[in-house]
């Protein structure tokens, strides 16, 4: 499993946990997160994400990636809000014109 802040992603078991709670993700949300956690802090291009998550033969709109990322962010935020104690959630950063990056969480005390 890969752990970044309080987020743990077990790619082999297809499980995602935030703190001590399991986060239910749709298949494409999990696959998108799995690609990003394998490259923490690195810029991952839209083309690379589309090829790895949907496959290189996908002919639909790349807006699908944006919708899936938005849904993934909402699910992770909801899990963070539901946690009994504050959790360190990594940031899913949009890189305009390029793709996305998974950044380490900010310190919980705000520093």
Coordinates of N, CA and C in Angstrom, one line a residue:
X1 N 0.8 -1.2 0.0 CA 0.0 0.0 0.0 C 0.9 1.3 0.0
X2 N 0.3 2.3 -0.6 CA 1.0 3.6 -0.7 C 0.3 4.5 0.3
X3 N 1.1 5.2 1.2 CA 0.5 6.1 2.1 C 1.1 7.5 1.9
X4 N 0.2 8.5 1.8 CA 0.5 9.9 1.6 C -0.4 10.6 2.6
X5 N 0.2 11.2 3.6 CA -0.5 11.8 4.6 C -1.4 10.8 5.3
X6 N -2.7 11.0 5.5 CA -3.5 10.0 6.1 C -4.3 9.2 5.0
X7 N -3.9 9.3 3.8 CA -4.5 8.6 2.7 C -3.7 7.3 2.4
X8 N -4.3 6.2 2.4 CA -3.6 4.9 2.1 C -4.4 4.3 0.9
X9 N -3.6 4.0 -0.1 CA -4.2 3.3 -1.3 C -3.5 2.0 -1.5
X10 N -4.2 0.9 -1.4 CA -3.7 -0.4 -1.6 C -4.2 -0.8 -3.0
X11 N -3.3 -0.7 -3.9 CA -3.6 -0.9 -5.3 C -3.9 -2.4 -5.6
X12 N -3.2 -3.3 -5.0 CA -3.5 -4.7 -5.2 C -4.8 -5.1 -4.7
X13 N -5.2 -4.6 -3.6 CA -6.5 -5.0 -3.0 C -7.7 -4.0 -3.4
X14 N -7.3 -3.0 -4.2 CA -8.2 -2.0 -4.7 C -9.0 -1.3 -3.5
X15 N -8.3 -0.9 -2.5 CA -8.9 -0.3 -1.3 C -8.3 1.1 -1.1
X16 N -9.1 2.0 -0.6 CA -8.7 3.3 -0.3 C -9.1 3.6 1.1
X17 N -8.2 4.1 2.0 CA -8.6 4.5 3.3 C -8.1 5.9 3.6
X18 N -8.9 6.6 4.3 CA -8.5 7.9 4.8 C -8.6 7.9 6.3
X19 N -7.5 8.0 7.0 CA -7.4 7.7 8.4 C -7.8 6.3 8.7
X20 N -8.8 6.1 9.5 CA -9.3 4.7 9.8 C -10.5 4.4 9.1
X21 N -11.0 5.2 8.1 CA -12.2 4.9 7.4 C -11.9 4.5 5.9
X22 N -12.6 3.5 5.5 CA -12.5 3.1 4.1 C -13.4 4.1 3.2
X23 N -12.8 4.5 2.1 CA -13.5 5.4 1.2 C -13.9 4.6 0.0
X24 N -15.2 4.6 -0.3 CA -15.8 3.9 -1.4 C -15.6 4.7 -2.7
X25 N -14.9 4.1 -3.6 CA -14.6 4.8 -4.9 C -15.2 4.0 -6.1
X26 N -15.6 4.7 -7.1 CA -16.0 4.0 -8.3 C -14.7 3.5 -9.0
X27 N -14.8 2.5 -9.9 CA -13.6 1.9 -10.5 C -12.7 2.9 -11.2
X28 N -13.3 3.9 -12.0 CA -12.4 4.8 -12.7 C -11.8 5.8 -11.7
X29 N -12.5 6.2 -10.6 CA -12.0 7.1 -9.6 C -10.8 6.4 -8.9
X30 N -10.9 5.1 -8.6 CA -9.8 4.4 -8.0 C -8.6 4.3 -8.9
X31 N -8.9 4.0 -10.2 CA -7.8 3.9 -11.1 C -7.0 5.2 -11.3
X32 N -7.8 6.3 -11.4 CA -7.2 7.6 -11.5 C -6.3 7.9 -10.3
X33 N -6.8 7.7 -9.1 CA -6.1 7.9 -7.8 C -4.8 7.0 -7.8
X34 N -5.0 5.7 -8.3 CA -3.9 4.8 -8.3 C -2.7 5.3 -9.1
X35 N -3.0 5.9 -10.3 CA -2.0 6.4 -11.1 C -1.3 7.6 -10.4
X36 N -2.1 8.5 -9.8 CA -1.5 9.6 -9.2 C -0.6 9.3 -8.0
X37 N -1.1 8.3 -7.2 CA -0.3 7.9 -6.0 C 1.0 7.2 -6.4
X38 N 1.1 6.6 -7.6 CA 2.3 6.0 -8.0 C 3.3 7.1 -8.5
X39 N 2.9 8.3 -8.6 CA 3.8 9.4 -9.0 C 3.6 10.6 -8.1
X40 N 3.7 10.5 -6.8 CA 3.4 11.6 -5.9 C 4.4 12.8 -6.2
X41 N 3.8 14.0 -6.2 CA 4.5 15.2 -6.5 C 4.9 15.4 -7.9
X42 N 4.6 14.5 -8.8 CA 5.0 14.6 -10.2 C 3.7 15.1 -11.0
X43 N 4.0 15.9 -12.0 CA 3.0 16.3 -13.0 C 2.7 15.1 -13.9
X44 N 1.4 14.8 -14.0 CA 1.0 13.7 -14.8 C 0.1 14.3 -15.9
X45 N 0.4 14.1 -17.2 CA -0.3 14.7 -18.2 C -1.7 14.1 -18.4
X46 N -2.6 14.9 -19.0 CA -3.9 14.4 -19.3 C -3.8 13.2 -20.2
X47 N -3.0 13.3 -21.2 CA -2.8 12.2 -22.2 C -2.4 10.9 -21.5
X48 N -1.5 11.0 -20.6 CA -1.0 9.8 -19.8 C -2.1 9.3 -19.0
X49 N -2.9 10.1 -18.3 CA -4.0 9.7 -17.4 C -5.1 9.0 -18.3
X50 N -5.4 9.6 -19.4 CA -6.4 9.0 -20.3 C -5.9 7.6 -20.8
X51 N -4.7 7.5 -21.2 CA -4.1 6.2 -21.7 C -4.1 5.2 -20.6
X52 N -3.7 5.5 -19.4 CA -3.6 4.6 -18.3 C -5.0 4.2 -17.7
X53 N -5.9 5.1 -17.6 CA -7.1 4.9 -16.9 C -8.2 4.4 -17.9
X54 N -8.3 5.0 -19.0 CA -9.3 4.6 -20.0 C -8.8 3.8 -21.1
X55 N -7.6 3.8 -21.4 CA -6.8 3.1 -22.4 C -6.6 4.0 -23.6
X56 N -5.5 3.7 -24.3 CA -5.1 4.5 -25.5 C -6.1 4.5 -26.6
X57 N -7.0 3.6 -26.6 CA -8.0 3.6 -27.7 C -9.3 4.4 -27.4
X58 N -9.3 5.1 -26.2 CA -10.5 5.9 -25.8 C -10.7 7.0 -26.9
X59 N -11.9 7.1 -27.4 CA -12.2 8.1 -28.4 C -13.2 9.1 -27.9
X60 N -13.6 9.0 -26.6 CA -14.6 10.0 -26.0 C -13.9 11.3 -25.7
X61 N -14.6 12.2 -25.1 CA -14.1 13.5 -24.8 C -13.2 13.4 -23.5
X62 N -12.1 14.2 -23.5 CA -11.3 14.2 -22.3 C -12.0 14.9 -21.1
X63 N -13.1 15.4 -21.3 CA -13.9 16.0 -20.2 C -14.3 14.9 -19.2
X64 N -14.3 13.7 -19.7 CA -14.5 12.5 -18.8 C -13.5 12.5 -17.7
X65 N -12.3 12.8 -18.0 CA -11.2 12.9 -17.0 C -11.5 14.0 -15.9
X66 N -12.0 15.1 -16.4 CA -12.3 16.2 -15.4 C -13.5 15.9 -14.5
X67 N -14.5 15.2 -15.1 CA -15.7 14.8 -14.3 C -15.3 13.8 -13.3
X68 N -14.4 12.8 -13.7 CA -14.0 11.8 -12.7 C -13.1 12.4 -11.6
X69 N -12.2 13.3 -12.0 CA -11.4 14.0 -11.0 C -12.3 14.8 -10.0
X70 N -13.3 15.5 -10.5 CA -14.2 16.2 -9.6 C -14.9 15.3 -8.6
X71 N -15.4 14.2 -9.1 CA -16.1 13.2 -8.3 C -15.1 12.6 -7.3
X72 N -13.9 12.3 -7.7 CA -12.9 11.8 -6.7 C -12.6 12.8 -5.6
X73 N -12.4 14.0 -6.0 CA -12.2 15.1 -5.0 C -13.3 15.2 -4.0
X74 N -14.6 15.1 -4.5 CA -15.8 15.2 -3.6 C -15.8 14.1 -2.7
X75 N -15.5 12.8 -3.1 CA -15.6 11.7 -2.3 C -14.5 11.7 -1.2
X76 N -13.3 12.2 -1.5 CA -12.2 12.3 -0.5 C -12.6 13.4 0.5
X77 N -13.1 14.5 0.0 CA -13.5 15.6 0.9 C -14.6 15.2 1.9
X78 N -15.6 14.5 1.3 CA -16.7 14.0 2.2 C -16.1 13.0 3.3
X79 N -15.2 12.2 2.9 CA -14.6 11.3 3.9 C -13.8 12.0 4.9
X80 N -13.1 13.1 4.5 CA -12.3 13.9 5.4 C -13.2 14.6 6.4
X81 N -14.4 15.1 5.8 CA -15.3 15.9 6.7 C -16.0 14.9 7.7
X82 N -16.2 13.7 7.3 CA -16.9 12.7 8.2 C -15.9 12.1 9.2
X83 N -14.6 12.3 9.1 CA -13.7 11.8 10.0 C -13.9 12.4 11.4
X84 N -13.7 11.6 12.5 CA -13.9 12.1 13.8 C -12.7 13.0 14.2
X85 N -11.5 12.8 13.7 CA -10.4 13.6 14.0 C -9.9 14.2 12.7
X86 N -9.2 15.3 12.7 CA -8.7 15.9 11.5 C -7.7 14.9 10.8
X87 N -7.8 14.9 9.5 CA -7.0 14.1 8.6 C -6.2 14.9 7.7
X88 N -5.0 14.4 7.3 CA -4.1 15.1 6.4 C -4.4 14.5 5.0
X89 N -5.2 15.2 4.2 CA -5.6 14.8 2.9 C -4.7 15.4 1.8
X90 N -4.0 14.6 1.0 CA -3.2 15.1 -0.1 C -4.1 16.0 -1.0
X91 N -3.4 17.0 -1.7 CA -4.1 17.9 -2.6 C -4.0 17.3 -4.0
X92 N -5.1 17.3 -4.7 CA -5.2 16.9 -6.1 C -5.2 18.2 -6.9
X93 N -4.0 18.6 -7.4 CA -3.8 19.9 -8.0 C -4.0 19.8 -9.5
X94 N -4.8 20.7 -10.0 CA -5.0 20.9 -11.5 C -3.8 21.7 -12.0
X95 N -3.2 21.2 -13.1 CA -2.2 21.9 -13.8 C -2.8 22.3 -15.1
X96 N -3.2 23.5 -15.2 CA -3.9 24.0 -16.4 C -3.1 23.8 -17.7
X97 N -3.7 23.2 -18.7 CA -3.1 22.9 -19.9 C -2.1 21.7 -19.9
X98 N -2.0 21.0 -18.8 CA -1.2 19.9 -18.7 C -1.9 18.6 -18.2
X99 N -2.3 18.7 -16.9 CA -2.9 17.5 -16.3 C -3.1 17.7 -14.8
X100 N -2.6 16.8 -14.0 CA -2.8 16.8 -12.5 C -1.6 16.4 -11.8
X101 N -1.6 16.7 -10.5 CA -0.5 16.3 -9.6 C -1.0 16.0 -8.2
X102 N -0.6 15.0 -7.6 CA -0.9 14.7 -6.2 C 0.2 15.2 -5.3
X103 N -0.2 16.3 -4.5 CA 0.7 17.0 -3.7 C 0.5 16.5 -2.2
X104 N 1.6 16.4 -1.5 CA 1.5 16.0 -0.1 C 0.6 16.9 0.7
X105 N -0.1 16.5 1.7 CA -1.0 17.3 2.5 C -0.2 18.5 3.2
X106 N -1.0 19.5 3.4 CA -0.5 20.6 4.2 C -0.5 20.2 5.6
X107 N 0.4 20.8 6.5 CA 0.3 20.4 7.9 C -1.1 20.7 8.5
X108 N -1.5 19.9 9.4 CA -2.9 20.1 10.0 C -3.0 21.3 10.8
X109 N -1.9 21.8 11.4 CA -1.9 23.0 12.2 C -1.9 24.3 11.4
X110 N -1.8 24.2 10.1 CA -1.9 25.3 9.2 C -0.6 26.0 8.9
X111 N 0.5 25.5 9.5 CA 1.9 26.0 9.2 C 2.5 25.4 8.0

